[in-house]
């Protein structure tokens, strides 16, 4: 097993929804960060990803945290709250408590926590002012809870103005596309101190074609509302894509740019 053992837990943001491979499977920032980590250091790393789309903060902690720690990682990445802030009745302080439990358990196990704030999708969504206000409140509250900790790894994407550009988002306007996930991966790699491969902060490419309001509501908002009314989640029946360690090796040619 390699010296770096990196596990990620979370929801669709960490699973990689919006950045799909040709076969339809999600890639996303965590997969990219593992690849970039190996490329930048020239050494293989062990990587696992237990994230499941649609999960709220506490189900992530209750379902994913202990299995992730059981893998004996050196680094554990955690993001949550994106689905919670879409439900105005949910408590911001309760989401912050979920972050606190992750940090406490990482401290107890000698694991370095990497805490992420997701990017701000509100510019393209209904109720944008409500979503941004709750996202601002959550981001501020998490940072305030740990303001005395200088040993945590932070990757705060919520306040990144560049990431609010539509070219970084997928057609559903809720999940980032390959450009957005590369930028988040670059921030994570910068935060852990290895730096990002060339071009990842602002990779080439364009966003998805803009949908009319009618098509957007029919294809994306309507199905989301129906799932809420039926008490269902987009993650129902899904399993982690990497529930155990996989080895991520550096590219055989170090000069090859990893910006695709």
XYZ file of C-alpha atoms in Angstrom:
260
model
C 0.000 0.000 0.000
C 1.305 3.461 -0.846
C 2.205 6.096 1.747
C -0.734 8.328 0.742
C -4.133 6.756 1.356
C -6.840 9.195 0.287
C -10.545 8.515 0.880
C -13.451 10.810 0.025
C -16.961 10.805 1.489
C -19.937 12.940 0.570
C -22.794 13.364 -1.897
C -23.080 13.888 -5.673
C -20.420 16.615 -5.599
C -17.839 14.099 -4.374
C -19.237 11.176 -6.372
C -18.543 13.279 -9.474
C -22.005 13.780 -10.960
C -21.858 16.165 -13.915
C -18.398 15.011 -15.009
C -19.244 11.702 -16.641
C -16.885 9.483 -18.578
C -17.893 8.248 -22.050
C -19.480 5.155 -20.466
C -21.676 7.338 -18.252
C -19.895 6.676 -14.958
C -19.045 9.746 -12.862
C -15.451 10.907 -12.523
C -15.320 14.238 -10.648
C -12.904 16.218 -8.515
C -11.982 13.435 -6.091
C -10.949 11.017 -8.865
C -9.062 13.869 -10.510
C -7.371 14.836 -7.252
C -6.149 11.260 -6.815
C -4.787 11.244 -10.369
C -3.202 14.663 -9.941
C -1.696 13.727 -6.578
C 0.042 10.736 -8.137
C 1.156 12.764 -11.148
C 2.538 15.648 -9.125
C 4.457 13.464 -6.658
C 5.512 10.781 -9.134
C 4.312 8.056 -6.752
C 1.259 5.800 -6.674
C -1.415 6.553 -4.080
C -4.274 4.512 -2.682
C -7.710 5.974 -3.297
C -11.275 5.176 -2.237
C -14.549 7.057 -2.746
C -17.638 6.209 -0.689
C -19.781 9.171 -1.777
C -23.404 8.607 -2.778
C -25.477 11.213 -4.599
C -28.493 12.739 -2.883
C -27.235 12.238 0.662
C -27.820 14.809 3.390
C -25.034 15.702 5.816
C -25.837 13.351 8.684
C -26.599 10.285 6.535
C -23.152 10.814 4.957
C -21.580 10.772 8.411
C -23.677 7.861 9.652
C -23.226 5.681 6.548
C -19.800 6.570 5.203
C -17.496 7.917 7.917
C -16.723 4.752 9.883
C -16.292 2.543 6.777
C -13.921 5.188 5.427
C -11.896 5.299 8.654
C -11.813 1.497 8.752
C -9.693 1.665 5.591
C -6.999 3.413 7.683
C -6.524 6.437 5.425
C -3.916 9.141 5.796
C -6.299 11.778 4.380
C -10.101 11.952 4.444
C -12.002 14.490 2.328
C -15.453 15.540 3.504
C -18.088 17.762 1.978
C -21.760 17.951 2.889
C -24.626 20.384 3.075
C -25.404 20.984 -0.589
C -28.596 18.952 -0.375
C -29.426 20.334 3.071
C -29.443 23.979 1.958
C -31.954 23.101 -0.770
C -34.378 22.239 2.048
C -35.084 25.544 3.840
C -36.342 23.823 6.993
C -33.033 22.055 7.634
C -30.731 23.435 10.321
C -27.392 25.009 9.362
C -26.018 24.318 12.836
C -26.851 20.629 12.487
C -24.816 20.463 9.266
C -21.914 22.173 11.052
C -22.189 19.526 13.784
C -21.674 16.882 11.081
C -18.408 18.569 10.078
C -17.402 18.659 13.745
C -17.941 14.930 14.143
C -15.837 14.179 11.064
C -13.004 16.338 12.405
C -13.240 14.743 15.866
C -13.129 11.205 14.507
C -10.223 12.082 12.212
C -8.362 13.537 15.208
C -8.983 10.342 17.163
C -7.685 8.183 14.314
C -4.711 10.362 13.366
C -6.176 11.151 9.926
C -5.742 14.476 8.135
C -9.193 15.892 7.288
C -9.683 17.802 4.040
C -12.785 19.960 4.432
C -14.494 21.216 1.294
C -17.154 23.773 0.576
C -18.887 23.025 -2.695
C -19.143 25.570 -5.494
C -22.060 28.018 -5.564
C -24.705 26.901 -8.119
C -27.254 29.559 -7.249
C -26.730 31.801 -10.273
C -28.540 29.431 -12.616
C -31.183 28.051 -10.275
C -34.684 28.913 -9.062
C -34.731 30.644 -5.642
C -31.152 31.729 -6.246
C -31.154 34.338 -3.476
C -32.350 31.840 -0.894
C -29.782 29.242 -1.965
C -26.898 31.724 -1.925
C -27.931 33.124 1.447
C -28.098 29.674 3.021
C -24.860 28.623 1.340
C -23.119 31.735 2.623
C -24.422 31.018 6.108
C -23.241 27.417 6.015
C -19.778 28.264 4.707
C -19.329 31.021 7.296
C -20.558 28.791 10.120
C -18.210 25.907 9.271
C -15.198 28.223 9.042
C -16.172 29.912 12.320
C -16.496 26.560 14.133
C -12.888 25.687 13.302
C -11.334 29.164 13.301
C -8.851 28.177 16.013
C -7.601 25.134 14.089
C -4.580 25.803 11.901
C -3.946 22.127 11.195
C -6.955 21.484 8.953
C -6.802 21.320 5.158
C -9.384 23.640 3.579
C -10.658 23.686 0.004
C -13.332 26.382 -0.006
C -14.997 26.646 -3.403
C -18.199 28.461 -2.436
C -16.614 31.922 -2.592
C -14.811 31.292 -5.901
C -16.358 33.848 -8.263
C -14.838 32.147 -11.309
C -16.670 28.915 -10.521
C -19.990 30.754 -10.745
C -19.552 31.156 -14.492
C -22.080 28.986 -16.422
C -19.238 27.394 -18.430
C -18.286 25.388 -15.316
C -21.726 23.809 -14.873
C -23.658 20.894 -16.353
C -27.139 21.234 -17.931
C -28.918 20.685 -14.603
C -27.160 23.834 -13.248
C -26.724 22.052 -9.902
C -23.661 19.927 -10.684
C -20.377 21.059 -12.173
C -19.095 19.766 -15.511
C -15.542 18.593 -16.256
C -14.231 22.183 -16.118
C -15.668 22.789 -12.668
C -14.451 19.477 -11.274
C -10.932 20.130 -12.571
C -10.874 23.511 -10.825
C -12.019 21.986 -7.533
C -9.402 19.230 -7.858
C -6.760 21.913 -8.440
C -7.810 23.671 -5.230
C -7.627 20.415 -3.250
C -4.162 19.609 -4.599
C -3.005 23.135 -3.819
C -4.396 22.799 -0.289
C -2.514 19.554 0.413
C 0.674 21.155 -0.886
C 1.458 19.247 -4.063
C 0.170 21.765 -6.618
C -2.098 21.127 -9.585
C -1.200 19.863 -13.061
C -0.962 22.515 -15.744
C -4.278 23.877 -16.956
C -6.520 22.520 -14.224
C -7.497 25.853 -12.678
C -9.169 27.003 -15.880
C -9.249 24.139 -18.374
C -10.374 24.625 -21.966
C -13.896 23.803 -23.029
C -17.368 25.277 -22.967
C -20.387 24.739 -20.815
C -23.416 22.780 -21.894
C -25.905 24.324 -24.300
C -28.340 26.587 -22.492
C -31.791 25.071 -22.002
C -34.922 27.133 -22.292
C -36.746 27.723 -19.020
C -39.454 25.273 -20.041
C -36.993 22.509 -20.954
C -34.942 23.099 -17.837
C -37.942 22.722 -15.537
C -39.200 19.663 -17.419
C -35.861 17.837 -17.518
C -34.365 18.780 -14.145
C -36.572 20.697 -11.712
C -39.665 18.549 -12.189
C -37.939 15.199 -11.498
C -36.249 16.684 -8.407
C -39.593 17.898 -7.032
C -41.236 14.526 -7.719
C -38.506 12.698 -5.806
C -38.977 15.037 -2.837
C -42.744 14.492 -2.823
C -42.282 10.709 -2.978
C -39.585 10.664 -0.294
C -37.053 9.253 -2.724
C -33.432 10.122 -3.449
C -31.342 9.990 -6.603
C -28.932 7.825 -4.611
C -31.440 5.132 -3.670
C -29.995 1.694 -4.428
C -26.545 3.008 -5.341
C -23.286 1.721 -3.892
C -19.926 3.516 -3.619
C -17.928 3.492 -6.828
C -14.688 2.731 -4.955
C -15.636 1.126 -1.660
C -12.124 -0.229 -1.150
C -8.670 0.933 -2.139
C -7.696 1.247 -5.758
C -4.158 2.134 -6.766
C -3.726 5.322 -8.779
C -0.352 5.381 -10.509
C 1.421 8.407 -11.990
C 1.373 8.664 -15.788
C 4.248 6.778 -17.409
C 5.359 9.974 -19.179
C 5.646 12.814 -16.634
C 5.498 15.362 -19.446
C 1.977 14.339 -20.385
C -0.507 17.031 -19.372
C -3.437 15.762 -17.328
C -5.924 18.399 -18.431
C -8.472 16.373 -20.377
